[in-house]
Short mmCIF file of C-alpha atoms in Angstrom, two decimals:
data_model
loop_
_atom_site.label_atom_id
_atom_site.label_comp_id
_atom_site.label_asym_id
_atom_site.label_seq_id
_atom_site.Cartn_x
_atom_site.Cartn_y
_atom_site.Cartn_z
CA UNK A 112 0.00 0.00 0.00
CA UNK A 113 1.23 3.28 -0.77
CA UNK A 114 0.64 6.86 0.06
CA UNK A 115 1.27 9.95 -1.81
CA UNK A 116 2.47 13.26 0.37
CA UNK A 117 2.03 16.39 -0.88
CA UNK A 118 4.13 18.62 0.82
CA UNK A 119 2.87 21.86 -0.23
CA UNK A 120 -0.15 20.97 1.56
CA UNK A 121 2.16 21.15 4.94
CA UNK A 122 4.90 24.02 3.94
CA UNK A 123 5.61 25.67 0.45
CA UNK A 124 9.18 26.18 1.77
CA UNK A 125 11.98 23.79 3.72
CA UNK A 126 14.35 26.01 5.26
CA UNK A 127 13.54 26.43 9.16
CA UNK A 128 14.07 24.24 11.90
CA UNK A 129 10.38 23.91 12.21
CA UNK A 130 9.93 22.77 8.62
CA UNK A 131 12.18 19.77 9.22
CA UNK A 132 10.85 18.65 11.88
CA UNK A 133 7.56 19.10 10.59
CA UNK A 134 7.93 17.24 7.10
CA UNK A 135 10.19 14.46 9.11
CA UNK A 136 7.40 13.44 11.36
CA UNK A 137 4.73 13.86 8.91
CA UNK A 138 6.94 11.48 6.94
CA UNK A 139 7.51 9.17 9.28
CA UNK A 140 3.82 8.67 10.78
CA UNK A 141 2.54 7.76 6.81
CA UNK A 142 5.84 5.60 6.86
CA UNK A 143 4.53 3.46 9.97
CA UNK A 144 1.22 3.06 8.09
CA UNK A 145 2.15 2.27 4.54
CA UNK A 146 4.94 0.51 2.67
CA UNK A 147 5.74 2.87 0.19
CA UNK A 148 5.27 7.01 0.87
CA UNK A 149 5.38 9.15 -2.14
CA UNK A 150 6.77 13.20 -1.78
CA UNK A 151 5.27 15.35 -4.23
CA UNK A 152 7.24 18.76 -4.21
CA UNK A 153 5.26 20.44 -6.55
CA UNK A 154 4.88 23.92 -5.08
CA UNK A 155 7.64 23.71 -2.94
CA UNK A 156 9.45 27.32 -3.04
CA UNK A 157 12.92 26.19 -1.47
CA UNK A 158 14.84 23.43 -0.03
CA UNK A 159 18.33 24.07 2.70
CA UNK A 160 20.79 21.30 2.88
CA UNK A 161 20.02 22.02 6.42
CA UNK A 162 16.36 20.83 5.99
CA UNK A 163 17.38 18.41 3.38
CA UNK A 164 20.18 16.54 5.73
CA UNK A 165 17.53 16.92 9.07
CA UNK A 166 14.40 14.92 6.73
CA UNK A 167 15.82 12.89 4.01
CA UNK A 168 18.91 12.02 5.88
CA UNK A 169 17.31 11.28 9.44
CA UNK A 170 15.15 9.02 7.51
CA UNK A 171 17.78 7.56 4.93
CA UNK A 172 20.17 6.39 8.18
CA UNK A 173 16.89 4.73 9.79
CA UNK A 174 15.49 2.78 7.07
CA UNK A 175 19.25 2.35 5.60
CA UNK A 176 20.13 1.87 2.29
CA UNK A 177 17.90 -0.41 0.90
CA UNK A 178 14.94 0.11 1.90
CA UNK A 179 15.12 3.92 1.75
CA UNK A 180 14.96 3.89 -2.06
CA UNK A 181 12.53 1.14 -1.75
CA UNK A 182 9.90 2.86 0.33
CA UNK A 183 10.18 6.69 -0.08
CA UNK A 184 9.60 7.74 -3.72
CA UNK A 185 10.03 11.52 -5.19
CA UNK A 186 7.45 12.56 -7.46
CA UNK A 187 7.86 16.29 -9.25
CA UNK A 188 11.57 16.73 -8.01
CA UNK A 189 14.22 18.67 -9.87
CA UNK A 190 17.46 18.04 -10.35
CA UNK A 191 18.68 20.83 -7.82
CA UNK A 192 16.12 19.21 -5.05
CA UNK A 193 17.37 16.15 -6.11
CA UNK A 194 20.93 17.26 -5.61
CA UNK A 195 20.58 19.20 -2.45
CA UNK A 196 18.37 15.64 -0.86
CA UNK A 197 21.74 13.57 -2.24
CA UNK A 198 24.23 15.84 -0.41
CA UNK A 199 22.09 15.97 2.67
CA UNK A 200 21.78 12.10 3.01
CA UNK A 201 25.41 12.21 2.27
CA UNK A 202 26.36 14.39 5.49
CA UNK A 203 24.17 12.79 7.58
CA UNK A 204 25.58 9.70 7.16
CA UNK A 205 29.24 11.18 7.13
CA UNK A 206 28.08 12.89 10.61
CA UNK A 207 26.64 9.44 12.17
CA UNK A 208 29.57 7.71 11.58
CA UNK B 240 31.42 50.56 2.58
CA UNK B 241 34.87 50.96 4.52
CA UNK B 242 34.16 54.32 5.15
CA UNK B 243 30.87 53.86 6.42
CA UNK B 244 32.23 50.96 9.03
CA UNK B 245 34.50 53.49 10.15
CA UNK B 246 31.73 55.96 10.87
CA UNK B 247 29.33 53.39 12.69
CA UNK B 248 31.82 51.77 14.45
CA UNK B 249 31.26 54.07 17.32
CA UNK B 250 27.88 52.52 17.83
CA UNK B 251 29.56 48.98 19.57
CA UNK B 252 32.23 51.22 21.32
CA UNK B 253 32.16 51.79 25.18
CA UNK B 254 31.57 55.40 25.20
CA UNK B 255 28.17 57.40 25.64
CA UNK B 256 27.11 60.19 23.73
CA UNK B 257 24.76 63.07 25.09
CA UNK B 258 23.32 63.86 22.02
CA UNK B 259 24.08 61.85 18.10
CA UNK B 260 22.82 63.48 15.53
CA UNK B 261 23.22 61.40 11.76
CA UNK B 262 23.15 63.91 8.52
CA UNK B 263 22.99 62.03 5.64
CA UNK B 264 22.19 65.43 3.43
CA UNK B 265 25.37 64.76 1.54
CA UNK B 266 24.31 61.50 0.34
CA UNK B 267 23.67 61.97 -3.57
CA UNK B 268 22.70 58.41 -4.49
CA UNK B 269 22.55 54.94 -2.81
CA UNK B 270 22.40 51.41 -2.90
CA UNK B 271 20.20 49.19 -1.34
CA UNK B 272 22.85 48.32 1.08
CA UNK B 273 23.01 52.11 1.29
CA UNK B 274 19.57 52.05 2.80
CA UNK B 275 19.75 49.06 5.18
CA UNK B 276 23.03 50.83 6.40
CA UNK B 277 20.70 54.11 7.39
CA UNK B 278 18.07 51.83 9.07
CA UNK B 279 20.72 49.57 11.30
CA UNK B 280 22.36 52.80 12.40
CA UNK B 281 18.95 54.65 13.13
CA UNK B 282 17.56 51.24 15.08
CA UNK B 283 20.52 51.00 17.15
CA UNK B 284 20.81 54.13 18.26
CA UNK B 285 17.19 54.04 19.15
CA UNK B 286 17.64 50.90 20.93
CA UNK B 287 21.01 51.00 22.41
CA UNK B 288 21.43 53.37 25.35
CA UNK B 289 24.76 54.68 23.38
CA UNK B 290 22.88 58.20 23.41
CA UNK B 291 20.33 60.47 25.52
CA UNK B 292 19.30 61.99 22.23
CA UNK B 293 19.03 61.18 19.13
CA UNK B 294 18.23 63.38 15.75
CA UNK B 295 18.76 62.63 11.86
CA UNK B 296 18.71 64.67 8.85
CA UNK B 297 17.35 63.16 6.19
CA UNK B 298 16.53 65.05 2.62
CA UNK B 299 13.30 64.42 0.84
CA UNK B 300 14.92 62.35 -1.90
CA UNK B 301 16.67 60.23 0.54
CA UNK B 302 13.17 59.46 1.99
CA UNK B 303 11.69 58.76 -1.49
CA UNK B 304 14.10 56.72 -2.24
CA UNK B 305 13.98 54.89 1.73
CA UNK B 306 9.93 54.54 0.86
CA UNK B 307 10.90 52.51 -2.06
CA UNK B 308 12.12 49.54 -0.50
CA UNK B 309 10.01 50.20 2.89
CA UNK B 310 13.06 51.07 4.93
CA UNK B 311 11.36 54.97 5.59
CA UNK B 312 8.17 54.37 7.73
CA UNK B 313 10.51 52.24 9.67
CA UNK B 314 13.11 54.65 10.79
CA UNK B 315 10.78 57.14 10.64
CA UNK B 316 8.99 54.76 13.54
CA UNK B 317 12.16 55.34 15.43
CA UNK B 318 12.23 58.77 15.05
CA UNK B 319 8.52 59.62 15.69
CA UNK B 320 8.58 57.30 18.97
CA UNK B 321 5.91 55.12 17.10
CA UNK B 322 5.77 51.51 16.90
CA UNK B 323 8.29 49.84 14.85
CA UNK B 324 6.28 46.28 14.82
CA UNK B 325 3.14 47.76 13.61
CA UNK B 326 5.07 49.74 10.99
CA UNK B 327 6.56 46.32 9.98
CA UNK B 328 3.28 44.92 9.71
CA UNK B 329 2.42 47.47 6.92
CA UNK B 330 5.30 46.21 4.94
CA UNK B 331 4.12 45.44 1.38
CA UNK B 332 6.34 42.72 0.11
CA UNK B 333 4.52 41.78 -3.79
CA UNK B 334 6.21 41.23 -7.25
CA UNK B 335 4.90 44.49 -8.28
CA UNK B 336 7.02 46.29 -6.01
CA UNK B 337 9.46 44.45 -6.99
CA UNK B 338 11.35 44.86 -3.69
CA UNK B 339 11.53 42.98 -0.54
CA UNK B 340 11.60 43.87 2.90
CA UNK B 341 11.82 40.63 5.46
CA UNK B 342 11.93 42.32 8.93
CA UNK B 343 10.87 39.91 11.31
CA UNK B 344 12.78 39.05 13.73
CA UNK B 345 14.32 35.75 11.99
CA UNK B 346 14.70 33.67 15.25
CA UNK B 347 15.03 30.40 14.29
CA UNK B 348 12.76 28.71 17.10
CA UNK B 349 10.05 31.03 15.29
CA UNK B 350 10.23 30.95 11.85
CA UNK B 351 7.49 32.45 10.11
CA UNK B 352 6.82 30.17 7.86
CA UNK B 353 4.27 32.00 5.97
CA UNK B 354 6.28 35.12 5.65
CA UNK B 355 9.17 32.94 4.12
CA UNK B 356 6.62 31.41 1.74
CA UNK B 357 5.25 34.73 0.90
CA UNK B 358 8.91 35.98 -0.18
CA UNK B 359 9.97 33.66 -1.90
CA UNK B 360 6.56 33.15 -3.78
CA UNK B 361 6.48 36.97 -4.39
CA UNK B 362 10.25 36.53 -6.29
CA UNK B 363 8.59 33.67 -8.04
CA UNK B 364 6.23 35.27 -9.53
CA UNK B 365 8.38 38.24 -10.51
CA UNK B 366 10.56 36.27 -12.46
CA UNK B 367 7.62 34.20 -13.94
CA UNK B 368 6.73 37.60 -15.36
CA UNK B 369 10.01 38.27 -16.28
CA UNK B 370 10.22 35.52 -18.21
CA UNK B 371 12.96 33.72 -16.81
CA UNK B 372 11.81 30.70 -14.13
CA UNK B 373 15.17 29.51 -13.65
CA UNK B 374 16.69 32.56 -12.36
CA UNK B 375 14.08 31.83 -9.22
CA UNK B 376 15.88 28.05 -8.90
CA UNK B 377 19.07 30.58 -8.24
CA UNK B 378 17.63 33.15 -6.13
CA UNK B 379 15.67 30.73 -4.12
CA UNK B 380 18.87 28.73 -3.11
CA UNK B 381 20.83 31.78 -2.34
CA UNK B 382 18.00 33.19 -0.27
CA UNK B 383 16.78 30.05 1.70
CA UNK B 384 20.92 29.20 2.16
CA UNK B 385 21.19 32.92 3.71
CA UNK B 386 18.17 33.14 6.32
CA UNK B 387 18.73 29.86 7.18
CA UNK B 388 22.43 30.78 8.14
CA UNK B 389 21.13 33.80 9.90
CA UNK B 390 18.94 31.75 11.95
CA UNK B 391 21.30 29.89 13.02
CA UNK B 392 22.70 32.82 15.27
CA UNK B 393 19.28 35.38 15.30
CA UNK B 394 18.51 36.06 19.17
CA UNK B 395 15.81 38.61 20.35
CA UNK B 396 18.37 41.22 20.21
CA UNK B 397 19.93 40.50 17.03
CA UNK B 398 17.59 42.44 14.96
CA UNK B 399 18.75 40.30 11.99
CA UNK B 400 16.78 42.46 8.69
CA UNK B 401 16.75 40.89 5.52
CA UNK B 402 15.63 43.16 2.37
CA UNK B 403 15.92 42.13 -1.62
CA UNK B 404 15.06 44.43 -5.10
CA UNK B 405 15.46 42.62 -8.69
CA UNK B 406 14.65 43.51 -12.18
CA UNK B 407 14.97 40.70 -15.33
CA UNK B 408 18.61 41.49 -15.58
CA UNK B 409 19.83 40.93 -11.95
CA UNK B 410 18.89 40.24 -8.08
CA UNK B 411 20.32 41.61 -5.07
CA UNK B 412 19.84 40.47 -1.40
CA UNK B 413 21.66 42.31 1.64
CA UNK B 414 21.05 40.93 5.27
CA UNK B 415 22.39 42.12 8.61
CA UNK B 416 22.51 41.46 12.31
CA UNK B 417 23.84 42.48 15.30
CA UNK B 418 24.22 38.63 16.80
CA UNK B 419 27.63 36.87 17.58
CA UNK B 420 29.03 37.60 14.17
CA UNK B 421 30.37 35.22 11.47
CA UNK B 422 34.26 35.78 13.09
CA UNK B 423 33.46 35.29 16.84
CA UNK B 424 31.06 32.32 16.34
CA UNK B 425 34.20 30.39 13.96
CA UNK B 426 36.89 31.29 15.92
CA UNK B 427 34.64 30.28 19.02
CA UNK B 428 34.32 26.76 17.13
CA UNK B 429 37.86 26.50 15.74
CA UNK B 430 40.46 27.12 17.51
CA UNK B 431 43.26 26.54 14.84
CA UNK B 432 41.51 30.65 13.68
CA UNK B 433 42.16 32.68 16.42
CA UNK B 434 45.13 34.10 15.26
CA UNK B 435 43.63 34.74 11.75
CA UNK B 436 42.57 38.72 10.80
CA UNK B 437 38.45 38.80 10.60
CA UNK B 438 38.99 38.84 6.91
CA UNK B 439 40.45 35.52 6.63
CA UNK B 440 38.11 34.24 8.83
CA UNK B 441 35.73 35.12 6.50
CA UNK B 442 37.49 33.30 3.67
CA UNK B 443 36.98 29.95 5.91
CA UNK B 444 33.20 30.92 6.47
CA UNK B 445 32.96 30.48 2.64
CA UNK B 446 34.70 27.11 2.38
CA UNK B 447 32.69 23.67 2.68
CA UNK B 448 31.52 22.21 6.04
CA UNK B 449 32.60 24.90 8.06
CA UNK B 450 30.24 26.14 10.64
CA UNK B 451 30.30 26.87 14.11
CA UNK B 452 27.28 24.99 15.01
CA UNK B 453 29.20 21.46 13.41
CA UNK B 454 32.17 22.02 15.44
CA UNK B 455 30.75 22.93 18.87
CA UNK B 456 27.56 20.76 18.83
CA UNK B 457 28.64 17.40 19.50
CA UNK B 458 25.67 16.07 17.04
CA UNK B 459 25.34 18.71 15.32
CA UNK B 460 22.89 18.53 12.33
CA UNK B 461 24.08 21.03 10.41
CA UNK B 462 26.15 21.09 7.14
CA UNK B 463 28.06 24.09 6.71
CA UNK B 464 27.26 24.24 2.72
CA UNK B 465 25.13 27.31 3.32
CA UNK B 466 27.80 29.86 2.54
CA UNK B 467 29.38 27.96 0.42
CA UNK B 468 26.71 27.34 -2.14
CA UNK B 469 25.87 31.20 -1.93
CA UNK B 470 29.70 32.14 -2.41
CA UNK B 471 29.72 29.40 -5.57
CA UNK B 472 26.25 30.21 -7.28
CA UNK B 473 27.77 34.29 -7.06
CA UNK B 474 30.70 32.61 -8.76
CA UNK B 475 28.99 30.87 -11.83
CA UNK B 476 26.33 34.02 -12.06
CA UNK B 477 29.10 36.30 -12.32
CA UNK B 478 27.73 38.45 -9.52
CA UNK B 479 28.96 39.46 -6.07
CA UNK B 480 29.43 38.55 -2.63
CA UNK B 481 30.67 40.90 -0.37
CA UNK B 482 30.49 39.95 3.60
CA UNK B 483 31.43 42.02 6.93
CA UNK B 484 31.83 40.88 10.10
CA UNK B 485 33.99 42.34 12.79
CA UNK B 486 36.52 44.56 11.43
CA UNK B 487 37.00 41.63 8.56
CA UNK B 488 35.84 41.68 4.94
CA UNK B 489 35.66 39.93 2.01
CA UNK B 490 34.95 40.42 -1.86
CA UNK B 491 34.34 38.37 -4.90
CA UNK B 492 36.63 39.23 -7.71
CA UNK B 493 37.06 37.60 -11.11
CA UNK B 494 36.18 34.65 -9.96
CA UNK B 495 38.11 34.67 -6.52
CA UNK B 496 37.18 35.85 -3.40
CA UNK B 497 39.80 37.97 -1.56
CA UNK B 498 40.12 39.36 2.34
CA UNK B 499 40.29 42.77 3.78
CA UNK B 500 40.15 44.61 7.37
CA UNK B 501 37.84 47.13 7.42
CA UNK B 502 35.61 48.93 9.92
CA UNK B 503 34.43 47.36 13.37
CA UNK B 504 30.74 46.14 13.06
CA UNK B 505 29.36 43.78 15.83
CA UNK B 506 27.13 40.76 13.96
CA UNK B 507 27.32 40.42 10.20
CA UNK B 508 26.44 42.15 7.03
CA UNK B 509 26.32 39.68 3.67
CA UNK B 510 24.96 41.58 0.17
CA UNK B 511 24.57 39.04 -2.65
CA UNK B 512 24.29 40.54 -6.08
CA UNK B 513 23.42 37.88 -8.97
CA UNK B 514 23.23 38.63 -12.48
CA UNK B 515 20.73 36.50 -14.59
CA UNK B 516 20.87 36.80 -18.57
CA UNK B 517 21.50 32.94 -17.91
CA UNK B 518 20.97 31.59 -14.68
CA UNK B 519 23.08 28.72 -13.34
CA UNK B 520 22.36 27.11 -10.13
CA UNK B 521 23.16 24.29 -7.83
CA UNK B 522 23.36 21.90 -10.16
CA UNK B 523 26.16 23.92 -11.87
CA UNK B 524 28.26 23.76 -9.18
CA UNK B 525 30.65 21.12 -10.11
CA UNK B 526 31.75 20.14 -6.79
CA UNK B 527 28.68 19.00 -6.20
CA UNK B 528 26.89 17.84 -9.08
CA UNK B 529 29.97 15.53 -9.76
CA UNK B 530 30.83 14.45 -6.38
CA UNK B 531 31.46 10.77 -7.30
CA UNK B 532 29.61 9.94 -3.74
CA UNK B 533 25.91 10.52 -5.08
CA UNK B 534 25.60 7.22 -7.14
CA UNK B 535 26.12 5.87 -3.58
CA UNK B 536 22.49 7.38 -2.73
CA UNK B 537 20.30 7.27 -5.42
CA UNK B 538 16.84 8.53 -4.90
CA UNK B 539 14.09 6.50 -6.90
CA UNK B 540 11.55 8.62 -9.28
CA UNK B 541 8.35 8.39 -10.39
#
């Protein structure tokens, strides 16, 4: 079963503290209910490697490396989202080392 | 720039005035770091106890020119006694003006989300008009990159001010605080800088994965990319990036970015000038884009 997210419905914008931790647990609870959790960022205005490293790599280190690709899914991401979610993951491994 | 450090920089001294009064009747024309240099020096004088009293001069086509980018009603707030919040309030921040005044206080435990969202949809759509949706992808990752790292270090008395003006042929972004400051907080974090001048601290602030917060939080989950990104996408948009924090500077330069001492100013001032007849973003930075690491952490599509 699988669930799509739209984020703009939450935030149009991924660059506080706040936003992180909002999109992280909103990720989360639909990942504790369904296998597979689709993020739609169409709308989304901006994306931090701060926010980027805090959701996608939080998430990334506690599903690990297969399953992450398996279960979250990007829908309407562009290649400097795509980028900025890659170098996040990335650090947030580096940094859990 | 240097010569207006040098004239503020009795504003963090020790001394007390009985009476400062700031003439800017000589100033013929001005830039929009220009104008949030007039508003920091009228706000802290109104809300430092450096002075008793307090008076400026300020000539009708200064205050035009203020009105533009909605820096007059707020000094004037300052002046008249009245209240600076409510004046903030009455901000107009739209694509038509074409100019962008983010006041709040940017503390990062209160982020206005909606006020963020507002700005950076208001630059969208100016550039949608413009004709030129990918210069947004640049300005958005400049600007997000920026308040983000001013977040980091915004406290209640910080007064961290972040204002923005573009047209179809360039963008340019100035913010400024009166927190820590870019030099303190690094040379807090690293050591192995304390006997650096403030302008090559600077020149670290720019480089990859430096930030105080990673170095002094022992789980820190921060990157240190955000100045770094900024100082590259300046780079590939052949713009500018000019920083001050502390009696340090630096400048971008044909594609280098070089260090200076300059005036004393307590906190940091960053003023980010992009030029977009053909936008590159973060993508284009090849450090990044190529980093050989990313085919370890592919993201699936659909």
């Amino acid at each position: 079963m699988s669930k799509v997210i739209f984020l703009k419905d939450s935030t149009q914008e991924l660059t506080s503290d706040q936003s992180a931790n909002n999109v992280y647990l909103l990720i989360s609870k639909e990942l504790s209910n369904h296998e597979i959790v689709e993020i739609n960022f169409e709308g989304i205005l901006g994306i931090t490697t701060y926010c980027a490293k805090n959701i996608f790599g939080r998430l990334y280190v506690e599903l690990n490396a297969n399953n992450f690709p398996r279960r979250i899914v990007f829908s309407n991401l562009s290649k400097d989202y795509k980028l900025i979610i890659q170098q996040g993951i990335l650090d947030y491994i580096r940094a859990s080392a | 720039m240097d010569s207006v450090l040098e004239a503020t920089a009795f504003l963090f001294s020790e001394n007390r005035y009985v009476k400062v009064h700031c003439d800017f009747r000589n100033i013929r024309s001005i830039s929009l770091l220009g104008k949030m240099m007039i508003y920091k020096t009228v706000s802290h004088l109104a809300n430092s106890n450096i002075a008793e009293e307090g008076s400026v001069a300020l000539p009708q086509d200064l205050a035009d020119s203020l009105d533009r980018n909605g820096f007059k009603e707020l000094i004037e707030s300052y002046i008249l006694g009245k209240s600076t919040q409510a004046a903030y309030r009455r901000i107009k921040n739209t694509s038509e003006t074409k100019s962008f005044l983010f006041p709040q206080k940017l503390l990062r435990e209160n982020a206005d989300s909606q006020k963020v969202t507002q700005l950076l949809l208001s630059i969208k759509q100016m550039y949608t008009k413009f004709n030129n949706p990918r210069a947004f992808d640049t300005i958005s990752s400049c600007v997000c990159e920026l308040l983000s790292n001013f977040w980091a270090h915004a406290t209640q008395e910080s007064e961290t001010l972040f204002t923005a003006e573009g047209n179809d042929q360039s963008f340019t972004a100035v913010i400024a605080d009166n927190a820590i400051g870019i030099v303190s907080s690094l040379k807090l974090a690293y050591p192995e800088f304390e006997k650096l001048p403030p302008g090559d601290v600077l020149l670290k602030a720019i480089q990859k994965s430096i930030s105080s917060k990673l170095k002094l939080e022992s789980k820190s989950n921060h990157m240190g990319y955000g100045l770094y990104i900024v100082a590259e996408l300046v780079k590939l948009n052949r713009g500018t990036l000019e920083i001050w924090s502390e009696g340090g500077r630096i400048t971008h330069k044909a594609g280098k970015y070089y260090s200076k001492s300059t005036g004393y100013w307590k906190g940091t001032i960053i003023e980010v000038k992009l030029h977009l007849n053909a936008p590159r973003t973060i993508s284009d930075i090849p450090a990044l884009s190529c980093d050989p690491r990313l085919d370890l952490v592919p993201l699936t599509m659909v």
